PDB file of C-alpha atoms in Angstrom:
ATOM      1  CA  MET B   1     -27.814  25.883  43.867  1.00  0.00           C
ATOM      2  CA  SER B   2     -26.199  29.170  44.794  1.00  0.00           C
ATOM      3  CA  LEU B   3     -26.788  30.767  48.193  1.00  0.00           C
ATOM      4  CA  PRO B   4     -27.275  34.530  48.434  1.00  0.00           C
ATOM      5  CA  ASN B   5     -24.074  36.475  49.073  1.00  0.00           C
ATOM      6  CA  THR B   6     -25.445  37.623  52.443  1.00  0.00           C
ATOM      7  CA  GLU B   7     -25.597  34.005  53.642  1.00  0.00           C
ATOM      8  CA  THR B   8     -22.157  32.935  52.432  1.00  0.00           C
ATOM      9  CA  ALA B   9     -20.326  36.145  53.370  1.00  0.00           C
ATOM     10  CA  SER B  10     -20.405  35.214  57.055  1.00  0.00           C
ATOM     11  CA  LEU B  11     -19.480  31.529  56.702  1.00  0.00           C
ATOM     12  CA  PRO B  12     -16.024  30.699  58.072  1.00  0.00           C
ATOM     13  CA  GLN B  13     -13.273  29.387  55.821  1.00  0.00           C
ATOM     14  CA  GLY B  14     -13.460  25.610  55.910  1.00  0.00           C
ATOM     15  CA  ASP B  15     -17.271  25.397  55.883  1.00  0.00           C
ATOM     16  CA  VAL B  16     -18.396  23.084  53.072  1.00  0.00           C
ATOM     17  CA  LYS B  17     -21.522  25.249  52.638  1.00  0.00           C
ATOM     18  CA  LEU B  18     -19.197  27.679  50.827  1.00  0.00           C
ATOM     19  CA  LEU B  19     -19.565  25.331  47.848  1.00  0.00           C
ATOM     20  CA  ASP B  20     -23.013  26.914  47.420  1.00  0.00           C
ATOM     21  CA  SER B  21     -21.622  30.447  47.145  1.00  0.00           C
ATOM     22  CA  ALA B  22     -21.902  32.278  43.836  1.00  0.00           C
ATOM     23  CA  VAL B  23     -18.107  32.448  43.549  1.00  0.00           C
ATOM     24  CA  ALA B  24     -17.702  28.704  44.104  1.00  0.00           C
ATOM     25  CA  GLN B  25     -20.461  27.892  41.623  1.00  0.00           C
ATOM     26  CA  ARG B  26     -18.806  30.075  38.965  1.00  0.00           C
ATOM     27  CA  LEU B  27     -15.374  28.568  39.552  1.00  0.00           C
ATOM     28  CA  LEU B  28     -16.607  24.962  39.614  1.00  0.00           C
ATOM     29  CA  VAL B  29     -17.330  25.215  35.882  1.00  0.00           C
ATOM     30  CA  ALA B  30     -13.882  26.596  35.044  1.00  0.00           C
ATOM     31  CA  PRO B  31     -11.805  24.522  32.622  1.00  0.00           C
ATOM     32  CA  LEU B  32      -8.711  24.159  34.786  1.00  0.00           C
ATOM     33  CA  ALA B  33      -7.740  23.620  38.412  1.00  0.00           C
ATOM     34  CA  ARG B  34      -4.498  22.970  40.258  1.00  0.00           C
ATOM     35  CA  LEU B  35      -4.117  19.734  42.197  1.00  0.00           C
ATOM     36  CA  ALA B  36      -1.636  19.631  45.068  1.00  0.00           C
ATOM     37  CA  TYR B  37      -0.530  16.352  46.576  1.00  0.00           C
ATOM     38  CA  THR B  38       2.498  14.773  48.209  1.00  0.00           C
ATOM     39  CA  SER B  39       4.743  12.508  46.166  1.00  0.00           C
ATOM     40  CA  GLU B  40       6.145   9.166  47.205  1.00  0.00           C
ATOM     41  CA  ASP B  41       9.387  10.833  48.314  1.00  0.00           C
ATOM     42  CA  GLY B  42       7.495  13.256  50.585  1.00  0.00           C
ATOM     43  CA  THR B  43       7.947  16.365  48.453  1.00  0.00           C
ATOM     44  CA  PRO B  44       4.988  18.483  47.309  1.00  0.00           C
ATOM     45  CA  ARG B  45       3.564  18.395  43.792  1.00  0.00           C
ATOM     46  CA  LEU B  46       1.294  20.926  42.116  1.00  0.00           C
ATOM     47  CA  ILE B  47      -0.130  20.140  38.684  1.00  0.00           C
ATOM     48  CA  PRO B  48      -2.776  21.633  36.418  1.00  0.00           C
ATOM     49  CA  VAL B  49      -5.744  19.337  35.777  1.00  0.00           C
ATOM     50  CA  ASN B  50      -8.959  19.394  33.815  1.00  0.00           C
ATOM     51  CA  PHE B  51     -11.858  18.467  36.037  1.00  0.00           C
ATOM     52  CA  LEU B  52     -15.588  17.908  36.227  1.00  0.00           C
ATOM     53  CA  TRP B  53     -17.783  19.012  39.136  1.00  0.00           C
ATOM     54  CA  THR B  54     -20.607  16.495  39.615  1.00  0.00           C
ATOM     55  CA  GLY B  55     -22.449  18.544  42.220  1.00  0.00           C
ATOM     56  CA  GLU B  56     -20.897  16.460  44.978  1.00  0.00           C
ATOM     57  CA  GLU B  57     -17.320  15.841  43.996  1.00  0.00           C
ATOM     58  CA  VAL B  58     -14.498  17.035  41.794  1.00  0.00           C
ATOM     59  CA  VAL B  59     -13.531  14.325  39.313  1.00  0.00           C
ATOM     60  CA  VAL B  60     -10.184  14.160  37.525  1.00  0.00           C
ATOM     61  CA  GLY B  61      -9.331  11.455  35.021  1.00  0.00           C
ATOM     62  CA  ALA B  62      -5.841   9.992  34.833  1.00  0.00           C
ATOM     63  CA  PHE B  63      -4.121   7.156  33.076  1.00  0.00           C
ATOM     64  CA  ALA B  64      -3.363   4.137  35.255  1.00  0.00           C
ATOM     65  CA  GLY B  65       0.262   3.505  36.081  1.00  0.00           C
ATOM     66  CA  THR B  66       1.325   7.150  36.353  1.00  0.00           C
ATOM     67  CA  TYR B  67       3.390   8.600  39.172  1.00  0.00           C
ATOM     68  CA  LYS B  68       0.429  10.721  40.217  1.00  0.00           C
ATOM     69  CA  ILE B  69      -1.747   7.643  40.792  1.00  0.00           C
ATOM     70  CA  ARG B  70       1.064   5.815  42.607  1.00  0.00           C
ATOM     71  CA  ASP B  71       1.547   8.803  44.898  1.00  0.00           C
ATOM     72  CA  LEU B  72      -2.169   9.319  45.551  1.00  0.00           C
ATOM     73  CA  ARG B  73      -2.596   5.677  46.560  1.00  0.00           C
ATOM     74  CA  VAL B  74       0.023   6.205  49.284  1.00  0.00           C
ATOM     75  CA  ARG B  75      -1.048   9.732  50.317  1.00  0.00           C
ATOM     76  CA  PRO B  76      -4.658  10.517  49.320  1.00  0.00           C
ATOM     77  CA  ASP B  77      -4.781  13.919  51.055  1.00  0.00           C
ATOM     78  CA  VAL B  78      -4.984  16.679  48.433  1.00  0.00           C
ATOM     79  CA  ALA B  79      -5.768  20.326  47.928  1.00  0.00           C
ATOM     80  CA  ILE B  80      -7.347  21.807  44.818  1.00  0.00           C
ATOM     81  CA  CYS B  81      -7.286  25.458  43.824  1.00  0.00           C
ATOM     82  CA  ILE B  82      -9.477  27.053  41.150  1.00  0.00           C
ATOM     83  CA  ASP B  83      -8.995  30.769  40.613  1.00  0.00           C
ATOM     84  CA  THR B  84      -9.304  33.768  38.323  1.00  0.00           C
ATOM     85  CA  ALA B  85      -6.439  35.797  36.957  1.00  0.00           C
ATOM     86  CA  ASP B  86      -8.122  39.068  36.067  1.00  0.00           C
ATOM     87  CA  GLY B  87      -9.543  41.802  38.282  1.00  0.00           C
ATOM     88  CA  LEU B  88      -9.903  41.193  41.976  1.00  0.00           C
ATOM     89  CA  PRO B  89      -9.023  37.567  42.603  1.00  0.00           C
ATOM     90  CA  GLU B  90     -11.666  34.953  43.180  1.00  0.00           C
ATOM     91  CA  VAL B  91     -10.315  31.711  44.584  1.00  0.00           C
ATOM     92  CA  LEU B  92     -11.903  28.412  45.525  1.00  0.00           C
ATOM     93  CA  MET B  93      -9.783  26.119  47.686  1.00  0.00           C
ATOM     94  CA  LEU B  94     -10.781  22.532  48.419  1.00  0.00           C
ATOM     95  CA  ARG B  95      -9.203  19.919  50.662  1.00  0.00           C
ATOM     96  CA  GLY B  96      -9.867  16.307  51.463  1.00  0.00           C
ATOM     97  CA  LYS B  97      -8.958  12.715  50.679  1.00  0.00           C
ATOM     98  CA  VAL B  98      -9.388  11.404  47.157  1.00  0.00           C
ATOM     99  CA  THR B  99     -10.857   8.070  46.210  1.00  0.00           C
ATOM    100  CA  LEU B 100      -9.310   6.208  43.293  1.00  0.00           C
ATOM    101  CA  THR B 101     -11.298   3.890  41.058  1.00  0.00           C
ATOM    102  CA  GLU B 102      -9.556   2.104  38.208  1.00  0.00           C
ATOM    103  CA  VAL B 103     -11.622   1.377  35.098  1.00  0.00           C
ATOM    104  CA  GLU B 104     -11.024  -0.353  31.792  1.00  0.00           C
ATOM    105  CA  GLY B 105     -11.256   1.977  28.808  1.00  0.00           C
ATOM    106  CA  VAL B 106     -12.004   5.682  28.768  1.00  0.00           C
ATOM    107  CA  LEU B 107     -13.411   7.061  31.994  1.00  0.00           C
ATOM    108  CA  PRO B 108     -16.856   8.613  31.210  1.00  0.00           C
ATOM    109  CA  GLU B 109     -16.059  11.807  33.132  1.00  0.00           C
ATOM    110  CA  TYR B 110     -12.751  12.108  31.273  1.00  0.00           C
ATOM    111  CA  ALA B 111     -14.640  11.844  27.974  1.00  0.00           C
ATOM    112  CA  ALA B 112     -17.051  14.590  29.077  1.00  0.00           C
ATOM    113  CA  ILE B 113     -14.140  16.826  30.121  1.00  0.00           C
ATOM    114  CA  GLN B 114     -12.378  16.356  26.775  1.00  0.00           C
ATOM    115  CA  ARG B 115     -15.531  17.048  24.725  1.00  0.00           C
ATOM    116  CA  ALA B 116     -16.248  20.159  26.783  1.00  0.00           C
ATOM    117  CA  GLY B 117     -12.728  21.488  26.280  1.00  0.00           C
ATOM    118  CA  MET B 118     -12.121  20.449  22.672  1.00  0.00           C
ATOM    119  CA  GLY B 119     -15.611  20.432  21.218  1.00  0.00           C
ATOM    120  CA  ASP B 120     -17.462  17.304  20.164  1.00  0.00           C
ATOM    121  CA  GLU B 121     -15.715  16.660  16.846  1.00  0.00           C
ATOM    122  CA  VAL B 122     -12.108  17.059  18.032  1.00  0.00           C
ATOM    123  CA  GLY B 123     -12.882  15.548  21.447  1.00  0.00           C
ATOM    124  CA  ASN B 124     -14.455  12.453  19.896  1.00  0.00           C
ATOM    125  CA  ALA B 125     -11.478  12.018  17.544  1.00  0.00           C
ATOM    126  CA  TYR B 126      -9.063  12.269  20.490  1.00  0.00           C
ATOM    127  CA  LEU B 127     -11.075   9.788  22.548  1.00  0.00           C
ATOM    128  CA  LYS B 128     -11.221   7.331  19.638  1.00  0.00           C
ATOM    129  CA  ALA B 129      -7.447   7.609  19.244  1.00  0.00           C
ATOM    130  CA  ILE B 130      -6.728   6.714  22.888  1.00  0.00           C
ATOM    131  CA  ASP B 131      -9.478   4.126  23.415  1.00  0.00           C
ATOM    132  CA  LYS B 132      -7.416   1.057  22.535  1.00  0.00           C
ATOM    133  CA  PRO B 133      -7.512  -2.442  24.050  1.00  0.00           C
ATOM    134  CA  GLY B 134      -5.743  -2.480  27.402  1.00  0.00           C
ATOM    135  CA  LEU B 135      -6.381   1.193  28.207  1.00  0.00           C
ATOM    136  CA  ARG B 136      -6.854   1.635  31.939  1.00  0.00           C
ATOM    137  CA  MET B 137      -7.830   4.904  33.537  1.00  0.00           C
ATOM    138  CA  VAL B 138      -8.308   6.019  37.109  1.00  0.00           C
ATOM    139  CA  ARG B 139     -11.137   8.151  38.393  1.00  0.00           C
ATOM    140  CA  ILE B 140      -9.805  10.550  41.031  1.00  0.00           C
ATOM    141  CA  GLY B 141     -12.744  11.779  43.107  1.00  0.00           C
ATOM    142  CA  LEU B 142     -12.673  14.447  45.801  1.00  0.00           C
ATOM    143  CA  ARG B 143     -15.637  15.135  48.061  1.00  0.00           C
ATOM    144  CA  PRO B 144     -14.347  18.262  49.777  1.00  0.00           C
ATOM    145  CA  THR B 145     -14.183  18.206  53.568  1.00  0.00           C
ATOM    146  CA  TRP B 146     -12.775  21.747  53.773  1.00  0.00           C
ATOM    147  CA  VAL B 147     -13.734  24.656  51.496  1.00  0.00           C
ATOM    148  CA  GLY B 148     -12.282  28.145  51.341  1.00  0.00           C
ATOM    149  CA  VAL B 149     -13.426  31.061  49.207  1.00  0.00           C
ATOM    150  CA  VAL B 150     -11.379  34.198  48.676  1.00  0.00           C
ATOM    151  CA  ASP B 151     -13.538  36.913  47.184  1.00  0.00           C
ATOM    152  CA  PHE B 152     -12.535  40.498  47.840  1.00  0.00           C
ATOM    153  CA  GLN B 153     -15.766  41.868  46.353  1.00  0.00           C
ATOM    154  CA  GLN B 154     -18.318  40.002  48.488  1.00  0.00           C
ATOM    155  CA  ARG B 155     -16.634  38.168  51.388  1.00  0.00           C
ATOM    156  CA  PHE B 156     -13.678  40.438  52.151  1.00  0.00           C
ATOM    157  CA  PRO B 157     -14.240  43.853  50.514  1.00  0.00           C
ATOM    158  CA  ALA B 158     -12.829  45.701  53.527  1.00  0.00           C
ATOM    159  CA  ARG B 159      -9.521  43.824  53.141  1.00  0.00           C
ATOM    160  CA  THR B 160      -8.943  45.198  49.640  1.00  0.00           C
ATOM    161  CA  PRO B 161      -6.883  48.400  49.838  1.00  0.00           C
ATOM    162  CA  GLU B 162      -8.678  51.435  48.424  1.00  0.00           C
ATOM    163  CA  PRO B 163      -5.964  52.159  45.826  1.00  0.00           C
ATOM    164  CA  VAL B 164      -6.507  48.647  44.443  1.00  0.00           C
ATOM    165  CA  ARG B 165     -10.291  49.059  44.365  1.00  0.00           C
ATOM    166  CA  ALA B 166      -9.901  52.462  42.671  1.00  0.00           C
ATOM    167  CA  ALA B 167      -7.522  51.086  40.061  1.00  0.00           C
ATOM    168  CA  LEU B 168      -9.929  48.278  39.268  1.00  0.00           C
ATOM    169  CA  ARG B 169     -12.768  50.805  38.935  1.00  0.00           C
ATOM    170  CA  GLY B 170     -10.675  52.623  36.344  1.00  0.00           C
ATOM    171  CA  GLY B 171      -9.310  55.252  38.721  1.00  0.00           C
ATOM    172  CA  ARG B 172     -12.745  56.630  39.603  1.00  0.00           C
TER     173      ARG B 172
END
């Protein structure tokens, strides 16, 4: 469900109701996000991830035994950024603690992500190739507790300098 722009324009950064904004709803179906977390040695990490929005949480699939999973078990606080690269930026920022659930075999959400990105035929071939005895995956789930939306067209149009707006309009 998407709230009208008039309702979400006045919500403060951090309000989880921003998930219902048109910008957030558009970005939550994007193919790629960036996941930020803190590694075991205390230094920051930022990695691209494919994800699935369930309507309540962002789900990322990972293989068990990776550094990322080790680090997230120790420090589950994360930030996720989903954004656009063309025109005026639209950015969705999410924060919270992830939950980790280890499963045997291919994680169903991971399978859905791969089919969506690769198409059914190639995605199914890839999934068949990795689904071998002993495969363990981890479901990384984030129910955001803090949400930020940067949208210079609806939420912050006054903060976009006029020369930038004119250039994006084609100089008109």
